[in-house]
XYZ file of C-alpha atoms in Angstrom:
570
model
C 35.485 -6.161 -6.383
C 32.098 -4.703 -7.269
C 28.990 -6.775 -6.506
C 28.022 -6.728 -10.188
C 31.424 -8.134 -11.146
C 31.075 -10.876 -8.568
C 27.765 -12.183 -9.922
C 28.590 -12.033 -13.638
C 29.591 -15.680 -13.823
C 26.687 -17.003 -11.744
C 24.048 -18.837 -13.814
C 21.008 -16.670 -14.388
C 18.566 -19.195 -12.967
C 20.512 -19.348 -9.707
C 20.512 -15.562 -9.400
C 16.765 -15.576 -10.048
C 16.225 -18.096 -7.275
C 18.350 -16.094 -4.869
C 16.512 -12.889 -5.697
C 13.142 -14.588 -5.281
C 13.811 -16.372 -2.025
C 15.992 -13.800 -0.278
C 13.954 -10.803 -1.331
C 11.927 -10.762 1.870
C 14.886 -11.311 4.152
C 15.826 -7.663 4.579
C 14.656 -7.147 8.146
C 17.977 -6.289 9.692
C 16.415 -5.720 13.088
C 16.464 -9.472 13.605
C 19.007 -10.431 10.949
C 21.996 -8.242 11.681
C 25.080 -10.402 11.294
C 24.890 -13.513 9.187
C 28.524 -14.505 9.479
C 28.725 -13.860 13.202
C 26.043 -16.342 14.171
C 24.786 -19.100 11.858
C 22.348 -20.324 14.474
C 20.739 -16.896 14.573
C 20.122 -17.147 10.828
C 18.168 -20.347 11.374
C 16.032 -18.593 13.961
C 15.422 -15.739 11.551
C 14.253 -18.193 8.904
C 11.696 -19.546 11.324
C 10.479 -16.005 12.052
C 10.218 -15.302 8.332
C 8.286 -18.528 7.860
C 5.831 -17.553 10.593
C 5.344 -14.093 9.073
C 4.842 -15.577 5.613
C 2.372 -18.150 6.863
C 0.422 -15.455 8.718
C 0.231 -13.250 5.646
C -0.827 -16.181 3.481
C -3.559 -17.065 5.965
C -4.885 -13.514 5.924
C -4.709 -13.035 2.168
C -5.736 -16.455 0.965
C -8.438 -17.533 3.406
C -10.726 -20.022 1.775
C -8.166 -21.023 -0.826
C -7.984 -24.801 -0.899
C -7.298 -27.005 2.081
C -5.047 -26.189 5.011
C -2.922 -29.261 4.208
C -2.129 -27.951 0.724
C -1.115 -24.555 2.101
C 1.124 -26.183 4.700
C 2.758 -28.389 2.069
C 3.462 -25.376 -0.118
C 4.920 -23.555 2.866
C 7.222 -26.491 3.589
C 8.438 -26.534 -0.012
C 9.209 -22.816 0.109
C 11.038 -23.218 3.416
C 13.090 -26.091 2.014
C 14.123 -23.970 -0.968
C 15.051 -21.075 1.298
C 17.124 -23.337 3.558
C 19.015 -24.716 0.565
C 19.795 -21.261 -0.781
C 20.849 -19.966 2.617
C 23.191 -22.909 3.112
C 24.643 -22.227 -0.316
C 25.093 -18.555 0.534
C 26.865 -19.378 3.794
C 29.220 -21.843 2.128
C 30.094 -19.784 -0.965
C 31.727 -16.362 -0.792
C 30.031 -15.036 -3.929
C 26.561 -16.205 -2.914
C 27.162 -14.944 0.616
C 27.756 -11.388 -0.579
C 24.677 -11.478 -2.801
C 22.539 -12.786 0.070
C 23.949 -10.268 2.523
C 23.184 -7.507 0.053
C 19.505 -8.410 0.285
C 19.505 -8.935 4.038
C 21.137 -5.586 4.733
C 19.289 -3.618 2.052
C 16.818 -2.294 4.647
C 17.758 -1.705 8.279
C 15.378 -0.597 11.017
C 17.047 1.139 13.934
C 20.660 1.349 15.027
C 20.648 -1.881 17.016
C 21.820 -4.287 14.277
C 24.761 -2.033 13.400
C 25.776 -1.040 16.918
C 26.065 -4.700 17.867
C 28.920 -4.959 15.380
C 31.044 -2.447 17.302
C 33.295 -3.905 20.023
C 32.548 -2.268 23.341
C 28.990 -1.277 22.400
C 26.512 -3.002 24.684
C 23.067 -2.642 26.209
C 23.071 -1.373 29.772
C 19.745 -0.639 31.448
C 17.772 -0.540 28.188
C 20.263 1.766 26.468
C 23.177 1.278 24.090
C 26.401 2.544 25.612
C 29.942 2.593 24.300
C 33.198 1.747 26.033
C 36.439 2.698 24.355
C 37.233 4.804 21.320
C 35.997 4.350 17.767
C 38.657 3.918 15.098
C 39.099 2.155 11.768
C 39.889 -1.136 13.486
C 36.873 -1.143 15.806
C 34.578 -0.002 12.995
C 35.780 -2.505 10.393
C 32.779 -4.822 10.636
C 30.390 -1.888 11.094
C 31.693 -0.326 7.867
C 31.451 -3.618 5.982
C 27.720 -3.971 6.609
C 26.838 -0.252 6.614
C 28.057 -0.050 3.014
C 25.254 -2.444 2.026
C 22.429 -0.402 3.581
C 20.200 1.227 0.967
C 17.211 2.080 3.159
C 17.405 3.138 6.799
C 14.324 3.427 9.032
C 14.803 5.422 12.214
C 12.327 5.318 15.088
C 12.842 7.126 18.354
C 12.144 5.330 21.616
C 8.793 7.033 22.242
C 7.499 6.109 18.789
C 8.668 2.524 19.094
C 7.015 2.066 22.483
C 3.794 3.722 21.344
C 3.280 1.727 18.162
C 5.024 -1.594 18.866
C 3.994 -1.779 22.530
C 7.466 -3.004 23.342
C 10.027 -1.418 25.615
C 12.290 0.566 23.329
C 16.062 0.452 23.682
C 17.429 3.959 23.396
C 20.859 5.006 22.225
C 22.808 7.259 24.551
C 23.803 10.647 23.202
C 27.439 9.791 23.815
C 27.201 6.929 21.296
C 25.815 9.234 18.611
C 28.471 11.789 19.451
C 31.334 9.325 19.059
C 29.819 7.809 15.909
C 29.250 11.180 14.243
C 32.890 12.114 14.856
C 34.266 8.823 13.563
C 31.734 8.271 10.739
C 29.732 11.432 9.990
C 28.281 9.701 6.895
C 28.212 5.972 7.728
C 25.911 4.926 4.835
C 27.699 5.678 1.537
C 25.080 3.764 -0.515
C 21.950 5.057 1.243
C 19.105 5.920 -1.147
C 16.093 6.128 1.190
C 15.618 7.444 4.741
C 12.453 7.212 6.855
C 12.090 8.854 10.256
C 9.245 8.118 12.687
C 9.382 10.082 15.902
C 7.738 11.891 18.765
C 10.842 14.027 19.212
C 13.432 14.627 16.534
C 16.282 12.109 16.873
C 19.803 13.447 17.075
C 21.101 10.791 14.693
C 19.205 11.982 11.630
C 22.248 13.946 10.405
C 24.064 10.631 9.957
C 21.524 9.602 7.321
C 22.747 11.601 4.338
C 24.627 10.186 1.370
C 25.552 11.252 -2.178
C 23.092 8.653 -3.486
C 20.122 9.701 -1.322
C 16.948 9.876 -3.415
C 14.162 10.313 -0.890
C 13.349 11.001 2.748
C 10.146 10.707 4.764
C 9.304 12.228 8.141
C 6.292 11.058 10.144
C 5.487 12.700 13.455
C 2.667 13.013 15.956
C 4.313 15.604 18.168
C 2.538 18.750 19.288
C 5.114 21.279 18.131
C 5.754 22.501 14.617
C 8.577 20.233 13.562
C 9.348 22.001 10.310
C 10.693 25.010 12.197
C 13.093 22.937 14.266
C 16.808 23.485 13.816
C 17.447 19.778 13.241
C 15.166 19.618 10.199
C 16.691 22.755 8.749
C 20.189 21.362 9.181
C 19.225 18.041 7.638
C 17.658 19.615 4.565
C 20.602 21.971 4.178
C 22.933 18.957 4.186
C 20.726 17.188 1.650
C 20.819 20.154 -0.707
C 24.613 20.269 -0.521
C 25.486 16.563 -0.517
C 22.664 14.730 -2.309
C 22.368 16.043 -5.879
C 20.047 13.173 -6.858
C 17.536 13.848 -4.060
C 14.057 14.197 -5.531
C 11.370 13.282 -3.005
C 10.461 14.567 0.450
C 7.409 13.183 2.257
C 6.031 14.841 5.367
C 3.165 13.389 7.380
C 1.523 14.486 10.587
C -1.583 13.369 12.428
C -2.080 16.644 14.277
C -2.517 20.296 13.420
C 1.209 20.929 13.463
C 2.508 21.408 9.953
C 3.124 24.926 8.733
C 3.372 24.856 4.970
C 4.808 28.354 4.907
C 7.825 27.159 6.868
C 8.512 24.628 4.121
C 8.592 27.396 1.560
C 11.034 29.326 3.732
C 13.310 26.291 3.794
C 13.605 26.528 0.005
C 12.899 22.819 -0.419
C 9.884 23.116 -2.690
C 11.878 21.682 -5.577
C 11.689 18.183 -4.088
C 8.591 18.131 -1.895
C 6.331 15.555 -3.519
C 4.109 14.327 -0.699
C 2.364 15.981 2.250
C -0.175 14.392 4.583
C -2.012 16.528 7.131
C -4.655 15.916 9.739
C -5.787 19.490 9.205
C -4.912 22.323 6.917
C -3.928 25.287 9.011
C -4.489 29.033 9.296
C -3.400 31.404 6.557
C -0.690 29.053 5.278
C -3.239 26.804 3.596
C -2.653 28.257 0.150
C 1.109 27.895 0.507
C 0.988 24.343 -0.811
C -0.141 25.638 -4.169
C 3.362 27.097 -4.523
C 5.059 23.748 -3.932
C 5.767 23.250 -7.606
C 6.797 19.605 -7.326
C 4.011 18.481 -4.993
C 2.510 15.221 -6.263
C 0.612 13.806 -3.258
C -1.684 15.745 -0.917
C -3.681 14.131 1.889
C -6.041 16.198 4.014
C -8.170 14.939 6.881
C -11.028 17.271 7.778
C -9.601 20.355 6.049
C -10.834 23.385 7.971
C -10.867 26.408 5.692
C -11.978 29.654 7.232
C -14.165 31.985 5.146
C -11.220 34.292 4.501
C -9.332 31.377 2.941
C -12.242 30.541 0.674
C -12.140 34.110 -0.521
C -8.405 33.894 -1.114
C -8.909 30.916 -3.402
C -10.937 33.089 -5.739
C -7.993 35.490 -6.009
C -5.437 32.848 -6.984
C -4.331 33.115 -10.588
C -4.470 29.904 -12.683
C -0.721 30.205 -13.196
C -0.265 29.740 -9.430
C -2.387 26.603 -9.209
C -0.496 23.344 -8.577
C 0.413 21.676 -11.862
C 1.951 18.324 -10.866
C -0.459 16.909 -8.295
C -1.087 13.228 -9.042
C -2.860 11.983 -5.913
C -5.452 13.763 -3.772
C -6.954 12.225 -0.646
C -9.623 14.044 1.371
C -11.752 13.135 4.377
C -14.662 15.474 5.167
C -18.046 15.731 6.837
C -21.191 17.300 5.493
C -20.585 20.648 7.194
C -17.153 20.973 5.547
C -18.090 19.659 2.102
C -17.695 23.148 0.619
C -13.954 22.671 1.104
C -13.974 19.702 -1.270
C -15.258 21.860 -4.108
C -12.646 24.527 -3.384
C -9.860 21.956 -3.337
C -11.071 20.424 -6.587
C -11.066 23.887 -8.095
C -7.473 24.467 -6.995
C -6.392 21.102 -8.409
C -8.171 21.328 -11.749
C -4.951 22.102 -13.638
C -3.070 19.107 -12.237
C -3.079 15.695 -13.956
C -4.579 13.945 -10.923
C -4.424 10.175 -11.359
C -5.759 9.032 -7.987
C -8.636 10.563 -6.015
C -9.777 9.213 -2.667
C -12.706 10.716 -0.777
C -14.099 9.653 2.568
C -17.301 11.519 3.295
C -19.674 11.265 6.217
C -23.318 11.764 5.333
C -22.573 13.326 1.946
C -25.142 11.411 -0.112
C -26.762 14.592 -1.432
C -23.442 16.077 -2.522
C -21.892 13.229 -4.474
C -23.501 14.159 -7.772
C -21.891 17.606 -7.677
C -18.550 16.217 -6.500
C -18.467 13.558 -9.216
C -19.382 16.098 -11.873
C -16.438 18.257 -10.807
C -14.091 15.254 -10.761
C -15.143 14.099 -14.221
C -14.890 17.546 -15.773
C -11.440 18.208 -14.332
C -9.663 14.880 -14.754
C -11.493 12.997 -17.498
C -8.231 12.172 -19.297
C -5.941 11.539 -16.298
C -7.851 9.845 -13.459
C -7.050 6.125 -13.228
C -8.007 5.353 -9.620
C -11.150 6.422 -7.764
C -11.930 5.366 -4.201
C -15.056 6.566 -2.409
C -16.016 5.637 1.134
C -19.565 6.702 1.956
C -19.827 6.793 5.723
C -23.611 6.953 5.709
C -25.956 6.956 8.666
C -28.274 4.104 7.772
C -31.039 5.229 10.140
C -31.488 8.351 8.049
C -32.722 6.340 5.068
C -35.602 4.078 4.282
C -34.914 1.031 2.126
C -37.576 2.277 -0.293
C -35.339 5.240 -1.035
C -32.515 3.018 -2.282
C -31.231 3.766 -5.770
C -29.371 1.719 -8.378
C -25.623 2.188 -8.325
C -25.778 3.444 -11.912
C -27.522 6.604 -10.696
C -24.669 7.119 -8.252
C -22.028 6.607 -10.942
C -23.720 8.422 -13.794
C -21.637 11.649 -13.593
C -18.427 9.594 -13.722
C -19.019 7.738 -16.972
C -17.062 10.378 -18.886
C -13.839 9.301 -17.139
C -11.929 7.512 -19.880
C -8.846 6.057 -18.217
C -10.248 4.539 -15.022
C -8.472 1.342 -13.960
C -9.436 1.098 -10.291
C -12.921 1.778 -8.921
C -13.611 1.246 -5.224
C -16.952 2.173 -3.675
C -16.950 1.268 0.011
C -19.715 1.148 2.632
C -22.616 1.655 0.276
C -24.843 -0.303 2.646
C -28.401 -0.676 1.395
C -28.710 2.899 0.168
C -27.544 1.778 -3.284
C -28.143 -1.597 -4.887
C -26.405 -3.397 -7.737
C -28.018 -5.247 -10.654
C -26.716 -7.102 -13.699
C -27.614 -4.005 -15.691
C -25.404 -1.866 -13.451
C -22.507 -4.284 -13.871
C -22.893 -4.031 -17.644
C -22.915 -0.227 -17.437
C -19.666 -0.305 -15.466
C -18.076 -2.631 -18.021
C -19.169 -0.482 -20.946
C -17.824 2.671 -19.309
C -14.496 1.239 -18.126
C -13.490 -1.908 -20.037
C -9.892 -1.663 -18.785
C -10.725 -2.003 -15.092
C -8.158 -3.953 -13.084
C -10.010 -3.682 -9.762
C -13.706 -3.245 -9.028
C -15.177 -2.930 -5.544
C -18.920 -2.369 -5.130
C -19.301 -2.762 -1.387
C -23.088 -2.830 -1.129
C -25.125 -5.100 1.118
C -26.990 -7.945 -0.596
C -30.679 -7.113 -0.878
C -33.220 -9.293 0.893
C -36.965 -9.589 0.666
C -39.361 -9.542 -2.249
C -37.292 -7.090 -4.301
C -34.089 -9.121 -4.208
C -34.627 -10.483 -7.727
C -34.634 -6.958 -9.154
C -31.909 -5.534 -6.908
C -29.142 -8.143 -6.820
C -26.473 -9.316 -9.257
C -26.861 -12.818 -10.636
C -24.322 -15.249 -12.014
C -24.815 -13.503 -15.354
C -22.700 -10.656 -13.988
C -19.688 -12.977 -13.829
C -19.875 -13.643 -17.551
C -20.525 -9.981 -18.351
C -17.384 -9.015 -16.448
C -15.346 -11.823 -17.989
C -16.266 -10.791 -21.520
C -16.121 -7.014 -21.198
C -13.398 -6.402 -18.564
C -10.545 -8.683 -19.671
C -7.947 -6.992 -17.426
C -9.914 -7.391 -14.187
C -7.777 -8.896 -11.429
C -9.656 -8.129 -8.210
C -13.445 -8.107 -7.793
C -15.850 -7.512 -4.902
C -19.622 -7.341 -5.455
C -22.819 -8.313 -3.625
C -24.548 -11.570 -4.550
C -27.690 -13.324 -3.402
C -27.795 -17.093 -3.345
C -31.526 -17.368 -4.095
C -31.514 -15.143 -7.163
C -31.673 -17.215 -10.353
C -29.366 -16.349 -13.212
C -30.912 -13.878 -15.626
C -29.271 -15.793 -18.467
C -31.299 -18.593 -20.002
C -28.434 -21.044 -20.248
C -24.831 -21.353 -19.237
C -22.600 -19.552 -21.693
C -20.416 -21.636 -23.923
C -16.798 -21.998 -22.886
C -15.857 -20.666 -26.314
C -17.465 -17.279 -25.720
C -14.254 -15.872 -24.225
C -11.354 -15.977 -26.673
C -8.703 -15.999 -23.931
C -8.926 -17.339 -20.358
C -9.694 -14.543 -17.922
C -7.022 -13.784 -15.320
C -9.186 -12.668 -12.402
C -7.415 -13.940 -9.279
C -9.363 -12.616 -6.294
C -13.115 -12.538 -5.800
C -15.223 -11.517 -2.809
C -18.987 -11.984 -2.752
C -21.185 -10.390 -0.098
C -24.041 -12.797 0.613
C -26.820 -13.230 3.133
C -26.998 -16.517 4.976
C -25.255 -19.779 4.190
C -24.979 -21.473 0.831
C -26.321 -24.993 0.462
C -24.300 -27.664 -1.301
C -26.416 -27.117 -4.426
C -25.780 -23.359 -4.319
C -22.061 -23.954 -3.853
C -21.806 -26.390 -6.748
C -23.754 -24.153 -9.108
C -21.803 -21.051 -8.142
C -18.468 -22.840 -8.571
C -19.528 -23.988 -12.049
C -20.272 -20.438 -13.172
C -17.084 -19.084 -11.642
C -14.977 -21.754 -13.314
C -16.464 -20.919 -16.705
C -16.053 -17.173 -16.307
C -12.783 -16.997 -14.347
C -10.727 -20.178 -14.825
C -7.653 -18.795 -13.028
C -9.155 -17.824 -9.678
C -6.744 -18.116 -6.747
C -8.932 -16.827 -3.931
C -12.697 -16.801 -3.440
C -14.310 -15.413 -0.301
C -18.049 -15.847 0.113
C -19.429 -14.043 3.120
C -16.904 -13.900 5.919
C -13.340 -15.049 5.347
C -13.452 -18.403 7.114
C -16.762 -19.624 5.700
C -17.137 -23.253 4.711
C -18.659 -22.102 1.422
C -15.413 -20.336 0.491
C -13.390 -23.465 1.148
C -15.832 -25.702 -0.706
C -15.898 -23.449 -3.773
C -12.105 -23.189 -3.905
C -11.808 -26.955 -3.633
C -14.088 -27.416 -6.641
C -12.276 -24.714 -8.615
C -8.852 -26.170 -7.899
C -10.017 -29.594 -9.007
C -11.151 -28.127 -12.326
C -7.912 -26.183 -12.738
C -5.802 -29.279 -12.078
C -7.879 -31.285 -14.560
C -7.358 -28.627 -17.241
C -3.607 -28.563 -16.670
C -3.444 -32.329 -17.043
C -5.386 -32.145 -20.295
C -2.921 -29.599 -21.638
C 0.055 -31.720 -20.582
C -1.501 -34.814 -22.165
C -2.165 -32.928 -25.407
C 1.530 -32.017 -25.647
């Protein structure tokens, strides 16, 4: 019976609860056989709880009291326990739950443990006996549920997890490939992380495969290896729905020309390189389906720069949606050449990390705005500036920095990192940002709060909160500098009726100097509650500051009081 048929008669609200609470339980590395060991499931729940608590602590620091967070965590755990018990006691629920648990599997361990005679001997999986339909019955049952398989070789696992990896003997792969050459009939996604190409990658092909990703740090050119060629040949023959190939490398190892020779350009959508290499640099312009390009310190020789001028517009990439570049001042010329090559693509996301490029940003931004004024929705700039090279007197308002970008019409995300004290932010600058991009969902202006006699002219005030609330109604995440001693530039607190609908900003980070007094905290919380009544996280200064906790406590009290008023009015 198909899984869809089995859940037809289950009440919708129950399915919703199962989906919500079992969604994160797909780590098959630790949850590999629910029926085989109920006690193990309980242990896995505890691990999930610890992971969830850790993530909550990192993401929501300063949000309310620790007791409230712990109580919420206990309620979530109780709900999860109830649903898991229901899944274990009911055949229909069990299959639904197992479908989530086995959706994503990392490594062969969870599956090999299901095969009789497969055991770990001296940190390696070995197999005793032959594989047949009987011995593979339980393996097949769970392998059919796997939609995403993540394969890491032993060297990669030991390097990045710092744990002793358990390898799989070649004889195990050999027997498995003979008995089940395609063990994952429902596989849609395959990810491979390796130092050396694993032999088992040929097992990870299915008629439903949609995407594959290869990440390597090896020193040889992996795209010319026989294993990759064989895998891609199998994909072309057996996976008609395949549409996305991602290739990443953190060394100068990737030959783009070899990708062209593999005739896989029809589904290459993402490439990440530490360096662009020799004469094959221009080859990526012929990858007609390329959508994501990441280059770290692209090193274009003069002959390549000349070649760019000979490329016909018809040969320029047309589908690139995301471009990420990291450069230094002496290679900034490459940024302009890359922007020129990408001008005919509808780039939606541009990320630039530049070291000591302060004198070049105006030209770069002008090129970005002229090329992608109708398509760019996300802009992230990290200015790795050498502070000693600047005097504070030379600081400029952020509006001067952003001026060439105001013609971008569709911007939704603006992140400016590590501005330091080279650029400062005022209420006027915040208003300029709002007027230029009223549909912003995220705004990061990572500048240091100004100190000294000029702080009143070079720091945002509480008026900026109300400007943002009124003119950027879709804003969800905000980070700006703020100085506690700067009085609000507004004469009086705005009326609560100024904003027609409550603003939905959830996360706010304020960069401040020094500690906030109780009076500062109370006043700041009052303004925040008026401007952003639905705040879930406020961080003032560093994450664990007492000011953050105090402000969130005041905000939560106001939010609870409003909810009670609404309930009473009903």
